[in-house]
PDB file of C-alpha atoms in Angstrom:
ATOM      1  CA  MET A 641     102.738-125.280 -35.322  1.00 71.00           C
ATOM      2  CA  ARG A 642     105.777-125.911 -37.504  1.00 88.00           C
ATOM      3  CA  SER A 643     103.832-127.061 -40.598  1.00 93.00           C
ATOM      4  CA  HIS A 644     101.301-125.382 -42.856  1.00 94.00           C
ATOM      5  CA  LEU A 645      98.960-127.281 -45.176  1.00 96.00           C
ATOM      6  CA  LEU A 646      99.778-126.241 -48.749  1.00 94.00           C
ATOM      7  CA  ALA A 647      97.463-128.526 -50.703  1.00 96.00           C
ATOM      8  CA  VAL A 648      96.087-131.962 -51.273  1.00 97.00           C
ATOM      9  CA  THR A 649      98.291-133.441 -53.991  1.00 97.00           C
ATOM     10  CA  VAL A 650      96.646-135.615 -56.642  1.00 97.00           C
ATOM     11  CA  GLU A 651      98.373-137.916 -59.106  1.00 96.00           C
ATOM     12  CA  SER A 652      97.165-137.794 -62.691  1.00 96.00           C
ATOM     13  CA  ALA A 653      98.231-139.167 -66.066  1.00 95.00           C
ATOM     14  CA  ASP A 654      97.695-135.621 -67.377  1.00 96.00           C
ATOM     15  CA  PRO A 655      98.154-133.194 -64.475  1.00 96.00           C
ATOM     16  CA  VAL A 656      97.794-130.111 -66.673  1.00 95.00           C
ATOM     17  CA  ALA A 657      94.376-131.253 -67.931  1.00 96.00           C
ATOM     18  CA  ALA A 658      93.276-132.206 -64.394  1.00 97.00           C
ATOM     19  CA  ALA A 659      94.369-128.813 -63.081  1.00 97.00           C
ATOM     20  CA  ARG A 660      92.609-127.059 -65.956  1.00 97.00           C
ATOM     21  CA  PHE A 661      89.334-128.814 -65.050  1.00 98.00           C
ATOM     22  CA  TRP A 662      89.505-127.867 -61.392  1.00 98.00           C
ATOM     23  CA  ALA A 663      90.745-124.335 -62.065  1.00 98.00           C
ATOM     24  CA  ALA A 664      87.700-123.719 -64.264  1.00 98.00           C
ATOM     25  CA  LEU A 665      85.285-125.351 -61.803  1.00 98.00           C
ATOM     26  CA  LEU A 666      86.667-123.518 -58.756  1.00 98.00           C
ATOM     27  CA  ASN A 667      87.458-120.290 -60.629  1.00 97.00           C
ATOM     28  CA  ARG A 668      91.113-120.359 -59.590  1.00 97.00           C
ATOM     29  CA  ASP A 669      94.413-119.623 -61.265  1.00 95.00           C
ATOM     30  CA  ALA A 670      96.852-122.462 -61.961  1.00 95.00           C
ATOM     31  CA  VAL A 671     100.560-122.125 -61.223  1.00 95.00           C
ATOM     32  CA  GLU A 672     102.871-124.511 -63.089  1.00 91.00           C
ATOM     33  CA  ASP A 673     106.289-125.541 -61.822  1.00 80.00           C
ATOM     34  CA  ALA A 674     108.739-128.377 -62.406  1.00 76.00           C
ATOM     35  CA  GLY A 675     106.761-130.742 -60.176  1.00 77.00           C
ATOM     36  CA  GLY A 676     103.226-130.196 -61.398  1.00 91.00           C
ATOM     37  CA  VAL A 677     100.439-127.624 -61.245  1.00 97.00           C
ATOM     38  CA  LEU A 678      99.203-125.867 -58.096  1.00 96.00           C
ATOM     39  CA  LEU A 679      95.797-124.273 -57.640  1.00 97.00           C
ATOM     40  CA  PRO A 680      96.616-122.134 -54.614  1.00 95.00           C
ATOM     41  CA  GLY A 681      94.136-121.952 -51.794  1.00 94.00           C
ATOM     42  CA  ASP A 682      93.844-119.144 -49.280  1.00 91.00           C
ATOM     43  CA  ASP A 683      93.288-118.752 -45.549  1.00 87.00           C
ATOM     44  CA  THR A 684      90.023-120.688 -45.738  1.00 94.00           C
ATOM     45  CA  GLN A 685      90.048-122.737 -48.947  1.00 96.00           C
ATOM     46  CA  LEU A 686      92.196-125.831 -49.482  1.00 97.00           C
ATOM     47  CA  GLY A 687      94.786-125.737 -52.273  1.00 97.00           C
ATOM     48  CA  LEU A 688      94.954-128.487 -54.897  1.00 97.00           C
ATOM     49  CA  ARG A 689      98.133-129.719 -56.560  1.00 97.00           C
ATOM     50  CA  PHE A 690      98.307-132.039 -59.571  1.00 97.00           C
ATOM     51  CA  VAL A 691     101.413-134.098 -60.299  1.00 96.00           C
ATOM     52  CA  PRO A 692     102.316-136.792 -62.852  1.00 95.00           C
ATOM     53  CA  GLY A 693     101.336-140.296 -61.788  1.00 95.00           C
ATOM     54  CA  ARG A 694      98.506-142.799 -61.830  1.00 93.00           C
ATOM     55  CA  PRO A 695      94.896-141.966 -62.689  1.00 91.00           C
ATOM     56  CA  GLY A 696      92.214-142.186 -60.054  1.00 91.00           C
ATOM     57  CA  GLN A 697      90.739-145.607 -59.420  1.00 87.00           C
ATOM     58  CA  LEU A 698      87.457-146.159 -57.611  1.00 79.00           C
ATOM     59  CA  GLY A 699      88.103-148.233 -54.511  1.00 75.00           C
ATOM     60  CA  ALA A 700      91.770-147.242 -54.363  1.00 81.00           C
ATOM     61  CA  ASN A 701      91.221-143.600 -53.427  1.00 89.00           C
ATOM     62  CA  ARG A 702      91.060-142.629 -49.769  1.00 92.00           C
ATOM     63  CA  MET A 703      90.011-139.011 -50.334  1.00 96.00           C
ATOM     64  CA  HIS A 704      87.370-137.097 -52.238  1.00 95.00           C
ATOM     65  CA  LEU A 705      86.105-133.524 -52.360  1.00 98.00           C
ATOM     66  CA  HIS A 706      82.709-132.077 -51.439  1.00 98.00           C
ATOM     67  CA  LEU A 707      81.472-128.924 -53.159  1.00 98.00           C
ATOM     68  CA  THR A 708      78.674-126.923 -51.540  1.00 98.00           C
ATOM     69  CA  SER A 709      75.526-125.338 -52.969  1.00 98.00           C
ATOM     70  CA  ALA A 710      73.653-122.254 -51.808  1.00 96.00           C
ATOM     71  CA  ASP A 711      70.447-123.392 -53.524  1.00 97.00           C
ATOM     72  CA  VAL A 712      69.149-125.952 -56.016  1.00 96.00           C
ATOM     73  CA  ASP A 713      69.911-123.707 -58.985  1.00 97.00           C
ATOM     74  CA  GLU A 714      73.537-123.371 -57.916  1.00 97.00           C
ATOM     75  CA  GLN A 715      73.844-127.130 -57.405  1.00 97.00           C
ATOM     76  CA  GLN A 716      72.487-127.814 -60.890  1.00 96.00           C
ATOM     77  CA  HIS A 717      74.766-125.136 -62.356  1.00 98.00           C
ATOM     78  CA  THR A 718      77.814-126.718 -60.696  1.00 98.00           C
ATOM     79  CA  ILE A 719      76.857-130.165 -61.998  1.00 97.00           C
ATOM     80  CA  ALA A 720      76.220-128.878 -65.512  1.00 98.00           C
ATOM     81  CA  THR A 721      79.497-126.945 -65.527  1.00 98.00           C
ATOM     82  CA  ALA A 722      81.456-129.978 -64.319  1.00 98.00           C
ATOM     83  CA  LEU A 723      79.905-132.204 -67.002  1.00 98.00           C
ATOM     84  CA  LYS A 724      80.652-129.623 -69.685  1.00 98.00           C
ATOM     85  CA  LEU A 725      84.279-129.504 -68.521  1.00 98.00           C
ATOM     86  CA  GLY A 726      84.669-133.276 -68.805  1.00 97.00           C
ATOM     87  CA  ALA A 727      83.256-134.864 -65.635  1.00 97.00           C
ATOM     88  CA  ASP A 728      80.973-137.906 -65.666  1.00 95.00           C
ATOM     89  CA  HIS A 729      78.180-139.102 -63.414  1.00 92.00           C
ATOM     90  CA  LEU A 730      79.347-141.883 -61.103  1.00 89.00           C
ATOM     91  CA  ASP A 731      77.284-144.639 -59.514  1.00 80.00           C
ATOM     92  CA  VAL A 732      78.674-145.612 -56.110  1.00 74.00           C
ATOM     93  CA  GLY A 733      75.430-147.088 -54.832  1.00 71.00           C
ATOM     94  CA  GLN A 734      73.812-143.810 -53.829  1.00 70.00           C
ATOM     95  CA  LEU A 735      70.030-143.905 -53.417  1.00 63.00           C
ATOM     96  CA  PRO A 736      67.680-141.920 -55.685  1.00 69.00           C
ATOM     97  CA  GLU A 737      66.363-139.929 -52.716  1.00 66.00           C
ATOM     98  CA  GLU A 738      69.825-138.731 -51.732  1.00 76.00           C
ATOM     99  CA  GLY A 739      70.242-135.092 -52.629  1.00 87.00           C
ATOM    100  CA  HIS A 740      73.936-134.985 -53.501  1.00 92.00           C
ATOM    101  CA  ALA A 741      75.405-135.762 -56.906  1.00 94.00           C
ATOM    102  CA  VAL A 742      78.452-138.005 -57.303  1.00 94.00           C
ATOM    103  CA  LEU A 743      80.725-137.246 -60.246  1.00 96.00           C
ATOM    104  CA  ALA A 744      84.137-138.314 -61.495  1.00 95.00           C
ATOM    105  CA  ASP A 745      86.600-135.710 -62.722  1.00 96.00           C
ATOM    106  CA  PRO A 746      88.587-136.258 -65.936  1.00 94.00           C
ATOM    107  CA  ALA A 747      91.461-137.763 -63.932  1.00 95.00           C
ATOM    108  CA  GLY A 748      89.166-140.468 -62.518  1.00 94.00           C
ATOM    109  CA  TYR A 749      88.615-139.121 -58.999  1.00 96.00           C
ATOM    110  CA  ALA A 750      85.177-138.993 -57.395  1.00 95.00           C
ATOM    111  CA  PHE A 751      83.749-135.789 -55.959  1.00 97.00           C
ATOM    112  CA  CYS A 752      80.337-134.809 -54.656  1.00 96.00           C
ATOM    113  CA  VAL A 753      78.185-131.744 -55.236  1.00 97.00           C
ATOM    114  CA  ILE A 754      76.280-131.422 -51.981  1.00 97.00           C
ATOM    115  CA  GLU A 755      72.646-130.375 -51.884  1.00 96.00           C
ATOM    116  CA  PRO A 756      71.666-126.999 -50.370  1.00 96.00           C
ATOM    117  CA  GLY A 757      70.670-126.839 -46.736  1.00 95.00           C
ATOM    118  CA  ASN A 758      73.520-129.003 -45.436  1.00 95.00           C
ATOM    119  CA  SER A 759      74.113-127.449 -42.017  1.00 95.00           C
ATOM    120  CA  TYR A 760      77.355-129.367 -41.427  1.00 96.00           C
ATOM    121  CA  LEU A 761      79.022-127.590 -44.356  1.00 97.00           C
ATOM    122  CA  ALA A 762      77.414-124.194 -43.745  1.00 96.00           C
ATOM    123  CA  GLY A 763      79.948-121.393 -44.021  1.00 95.00           C
ATOM    124  CA  THR A 764      82.785-123.542 -45.349  1.00 97.00           C
ATOM    125  CA  GLY A 765      82.890-121.942 -48.799  1.00 97.00           C
ATOM    126  CA  PHE A 766      82.514-123.628 -52.191  1.00 98.00           C
ATOM    127  CA  LEU A 767      85.202-126.263 -51.545  1.00 98.00           C
ATOM    128  CA  GLY A 768      83.495-127.408 -48.390  1.00 98.00           C
ATOM    129  CA  GLU A 769      85.305-130.594 -47.406  1.00 98.00           C
ATOM    130  CA  LEU A 770      88.044-133.070 -48.104  1.00 98.00           C
ATOM    131  CA  THR A 771      86.581-136.313 -46.795  1.00 97.00           C
ATOM    132  CA  CYS A 772      88.895-139.243 -46.141  1.00 97.00           C
ATOM    133  CA  GLU A 773      88.915-142.825 -45.040  1.00 95.00           C
ATOM    134  CA  GLY A 774      90.594-143.013 -41.665  1.00 96.00           C
ATOM    135  CA  THR A 775      90.404-143.785 -37.973  1.00 97.00           C
ATOM    136  CA  ARG A 776      89.759-141.407 -35.108  1.00 97.00           C
ATOM    137  CA  ASP A 777      93.473-141.619 -34.233  1.00 97.00           C
ATOM    138  CA  VAL A 778      94.441-140.158 -37.593  1.00 98.00           C
ATOM    139  CA  GLY A 779      91.950-137.322 -37.183  1.00 98.00           C
ATOM    140  CA  LEU A 780      93.477-136.513 -33.810  1.00 98.00           C
ATOM    141  CA  PHE A 781      96.973-136.670 -35.318  1.00 98.00           C
ATOM    142  CA  TRP A 782      96.134-134.154 -38.029  1.00 98.00           C
ATOM    143  CA  SER A 783      94.400-131.881 -35.561  1.00 98.00           C
ATOM    144  CA  ARG A 784      97.625-131.683 -33.569  1.00 97.00           C
ATOM    145  CA  ALA A 785      99.889-131.563 -36.627  1.00 97.00           C
ATOM    146  CA  LEU A 786      98.125-128.591 -38.212  1.00 97.00           C
ATOM    147  CA  GLY A 787      96.855-126.889 -35.087  1.00 96.00           C
ATOM    148  CA  TRP A 788      93.296-127.177 -36.421  1.00 97.00           C
ATOM    149  CA  PRO A 789      90.615-127.844 -33.794  1.00 97.00           C
ATOM    150  CA  LEU A 790      88.252-130.782 -33.943  1.00 98.00           C
ATOM    151  CA  VAL A 791      84.845-129.615 -35.145  1.00 97.00           C
ATOM    152  CA  TRP A 792      83.343-133.126 -35.158  1.00 97.00           C
ATOM    153  CA  ASP A 793      84.191-136.097 -32.940  1.00 98.00           C
ATOM    154  CA  GLN A 794      81.414-138.642 -32.755  1.00 97.00           C
ATOM    155  CA  ASP A 795      81.061-142.404 -33.314  1.00 96.00           C
ATOM    156  CA  GLU A 796      84.737-142.667 -34.367  1.00 96.00           C
ATOM    157  CA  GLU A 797      84.185-140.007 -37.063  1.00 97.00           C
ATOM    158  CA  THR A 798      86.289-136.849 -36.843  1.00 98.00           C
ATOM    159  CA  ALA A 799      86.630-133.565 -38.689  1.00 98.00           C
ATOM    160  CA  ILE A 800      88.994-130.640 -38.326  1.00 98.00           C
ATOM    161  CA  GLN A 801      88.889-127.086 -39.629  1.00 98.00           C
ATOM    162  CA  SER A 802      91.288-124.186 -39.683  1.00 96.00           C
ATOM    163  CA  PRO A 803      90.716-121.682 -36.862  1.00 96.00           C
ATOM    164  CA  ARG A 804      89.936-119.232 -39.681  1.00 96.00           C
ATOM    165  CA  GLY A 805      87.120-121.468 -40.957  1.00 97.00           C
ATOM    166  CA  GLY A 806      86.705-122.754 -44.489  1.00 98.00           C
ATOM    167  CA  THR A 807      87.319-126.215 -45.934  1.00 98.00           C
ATOM    168  CA  LYS A 808      86.951-129.065 -43.442  1.00 98.00           C
ATOM    169  CA  ILE A 809      88.979-132.281 -43.500  1.00 98.00           C
ATOM    170  CA  ALA A 810      87.074-135.313 -42.229  1.00 98.00           C
ATOM    171  CA  TRP A 811      87.718-139.012 -41.541  1.00 98.00           C
ATOM    172  CA  GLY A 812      84.894-141.536 -41.623  1.00 96.00           C
ATOM    173  CA  GLY A 813      86.158-143.943 -38.959  1.00 95.00           C
ATOM    174  CA  PRO A 814      86.431-147.738 -39.154  1.00 93.00           C
ATOM    175  CA  PRO A 815      86.322-149.962 -41.009  1.00 91.00           C
ATOM    176  CA  VAL A 816      89.115-148.608 -43.197  1.00 90.00           C
ATOM    177  CA  ALA A 817      89.743-150.457 -46.450  1.00 86.00           C
ATOM    178  CA  PRO A 818      93.104-152.233 -46.689  1.00 87.00           C
ATOM    179  CA  LYS A 819      95.901-150.211 -48.258  1.00 87.00           C
ATOM    180  CA  ASN A 820      97.810-152.210 -50.871  1.00 88.00           C
ATOM    181  CA  GLU A 821      99.820-149.494 -52.606  1.00 92.00           C
ATOM    182  CA  PRO A 822     100.893-145.887 -52.065  1.00 94.00           C
ATOM    183  CA  ASN A 823      97.969-143.482 -52.101  1.00 96.00           C
ATOM    184  CA  ARG A 824      97.207-141.548 -55.259  1.00 96.00           C
ATOM    185  CA  GLN A 825      96.282-138.523 -53.145  1.00 97.00           C
ATOM    186  CA  ARG A 826      98.214-137.076 -50.222  1.00 97.00           C
ATOM    187  CA  LEU A 827      98.511-133.988 -48.082  1.00 98.00           C
ATOM    188  CA  GLU A 828     101.418-131.669 -48.794  1.00 96.00           C
ATOM    189  CA  LEU A 829     102.868-129.464 -46.074  1.00 96.00           C
ATOM    190  CA  VAL A 830     105.367-126.632 -45.985  1.00 94.00           C
ATOM    191  CA  PRO A 831     107.396-125.591 -42.923  1.00 94.00           C
ATOM    192  CA  THR A 832     106.103-122.379 -41.385  1.00 90.00           C
ATOM    193  CA  ALA A 833     109.574-121.029 -40.604  1.00 89.00           C
ATOM    194  CA  ASP A 834     111.654-122.448 -43.480  1.00 87.00           C
ATOM    195  CA  ASP A 835     112.894-125.182 -41.143  1.00 93.00           C
ATOM    196  CA  GLN A 836     112.018-128.466 -42.796  1.00 95.00           C
ATOM    197  CA  GLN A 837     113.898-130.590 -40.278  1.00 95.00           C
ATOM    198  CA  ALA A 838     112.132-129.020 -37.305  1.00 95.00           C
ATOM    199  CA  ALA A 839     108.777-129.544 -38.998  1.00 96.00           C
ATOM    200  CA  VAL A 840     109.581-133.204 -39.687  1.00 97.00           C
ATOM    201  CA  ASP A 841     110.834-133.774 -36.139  1.00 97.00           C
ATOM    202  CA  GLU A 842     107.620-132.365 -34.698  1.00 97.00           C
ATOM    203  CA  LEU A 843     105.446-134.545 -36.936  1.00 98.00           C
ATOM    204  CA  VAL A 844     107.407-137.643 -35.957  1.00 98.00           C
ATOM    205  CA  SER A 845     106.982-136.744 -32.288  1.00 97.00           C
ATOM    206  CA  LEU A 846     103.216-136.608 -32.883  1.00 97.00           C
ATOM    207  CA  GLY A 847     103.114-140.106 -34.367  1.00 98.00           C
ATOM    208  CA  ALA A 848     104.217-139.861 -38.008  1.00 98.00           C
ATOM    209  CA  THR A 849     106.700-142.313 -39.505  1.00 98.00           C
ATOM    210  CA  ARG A 850     109.531-141.122 -41.723  1.00 98.00           C
ATOM    211  CA  LEU A 851     109.629-143.066 -45.016  1.00 97.00           C
ATOM    212  CA  ASP A 852     111.898-141.448 -47.603  1.00 96.00           C
ATOM    213  CA  VAL A 853     113.200-138.295 -49.249  1.00 95.00           C
ATOM    214  CA  ALA A 854     111.744-137.499 -52.675  1.00 93.00           C
ATOM    215  CA  GLU A 855     113.807-136.334 -55.627  1.00 89.00           C
ATOM    216  CA  ASP A 856     112.661-132.745 -55.091  1.00 89.00           C
ATOM    217  CA  GLY A 857     113.863-132.807 -51.477  1.00 92.00           C
ATOM    218  CA  ALA A 858     110.458-133.259 -49.887  1.00 95.00           C
ATOM    219  CA  VAL A 859     110.472-135.579 -46.881  1.00 97.00           C
ATOM    220  CA  VAL A 860     107.938-138.389 -47.220  1.00 98.00           C
ATOM    221  CA  LEU A 861     106.178-139.490 -44.031  1.00 98.00           C
ATOM    222  CA  ALA A 862     103.172-141.615 -43.114  1.00 98.00           C
ATOM    223  CA  ASP A 863     100.426-140.711 -40.672  1.00 98.00           C
ATOM    224  CA  PRO A 864      99.205-143.240 -38.059  1.00 96.00           C
ATOM    225  CA  ASP A 865      96.951-144.926 -40.652  1.00 96.00           C
ATOM    226  CA  GLY A 866      99.856-145.353 -43.068  1.00 96.00           C
ATOM    227  CA  ASN A 867      98.806-142.560 -45.433  1.00 97.00           C
ATOM    228  CA  GLU A 868     101.792-140.955 -47.133  1.00 97.00           C
ATOM    229  CA  PHE A 869     102.248-137.189 -46.948  1.00 98.00           C
ATOM    230  CA  ARG A 870     105.103-134.826 -47.715  1.00 97.00           C
ATOM    231  CA  VAL A 871     106.862-131.892 -46.106  1.00 97.00           C
ATOM    232  CA  ARG A 872     108.398-129.747 -48.787  1.00 92.00           C
ATOM    233  CA  GLY A 873     111.714-127.955 -48.413  1.00 85.00           C
ATOM    234  CA  ALA A 874     112.291-124.338 -47.461  1.00 64.00           C
ATOM    235  CA  GLY A 875     111.199-121.842 -50.068  1.00 60.00           C
ATOM    236  CA  HIS A 876     108.017-123.657 -51.131  1.00 53.00           C
ATOM    237  CA  ARG A 877     105.434-121.254 -49.797  1.00 48.00           C
ATOM    238  CA  ALA A 878     101.685-121.286 -50.029  1.00 42.00           C
ATOM    239  CA  ALA A 879     100.338-118.556 -52.275  1.00 36.00           C
TER     240      ALA A 879
END
């Protein structure tokens, strides 16, 4: 494939503070540059990038993260650590008997700490999943765009995962809430061979729509569900 997934990019009113929270929670280093702060991933764990912009807003966000737990003690430790770092409990209508905890990070974005024993996320690592609103068509698009196989395809729900394993990306299927403004979160790609144009051309051939060119030279596209994403220019490599 001509594109590599660098990170999920998240807008924040204070990207440095948001990155500091997640760096501490995930035990990662933060790399600052002119455009924001990157928490590099690796072959199996998704990178996170924080850029200046709007805070998270419940109901307007199409993505959220799932963190895994090896046992109950680890789940409670993760929750306690997140709260100490500035997270808050979040009520999204979850039932008392549900085992996962829903929290909001300091930038206003929801994330879940999943209970132990979840076989679907077994072996994914601590950052187990980026779960998204989206149709089956968009799951198939991203499978082709990244060269990641489908690991779930049932009842209009899809999930993909790198051939090397690790963090899954999933789409919940219809109905998908109406989109009234640009997303606050988006996927960020880099060309695998320093050929941005070739990467963009391939994505368009797979069903993406070209929208714009950002000030930093990244090409802005939309996937088949209208979700914006960016292909950065040559020289922006994943760590």
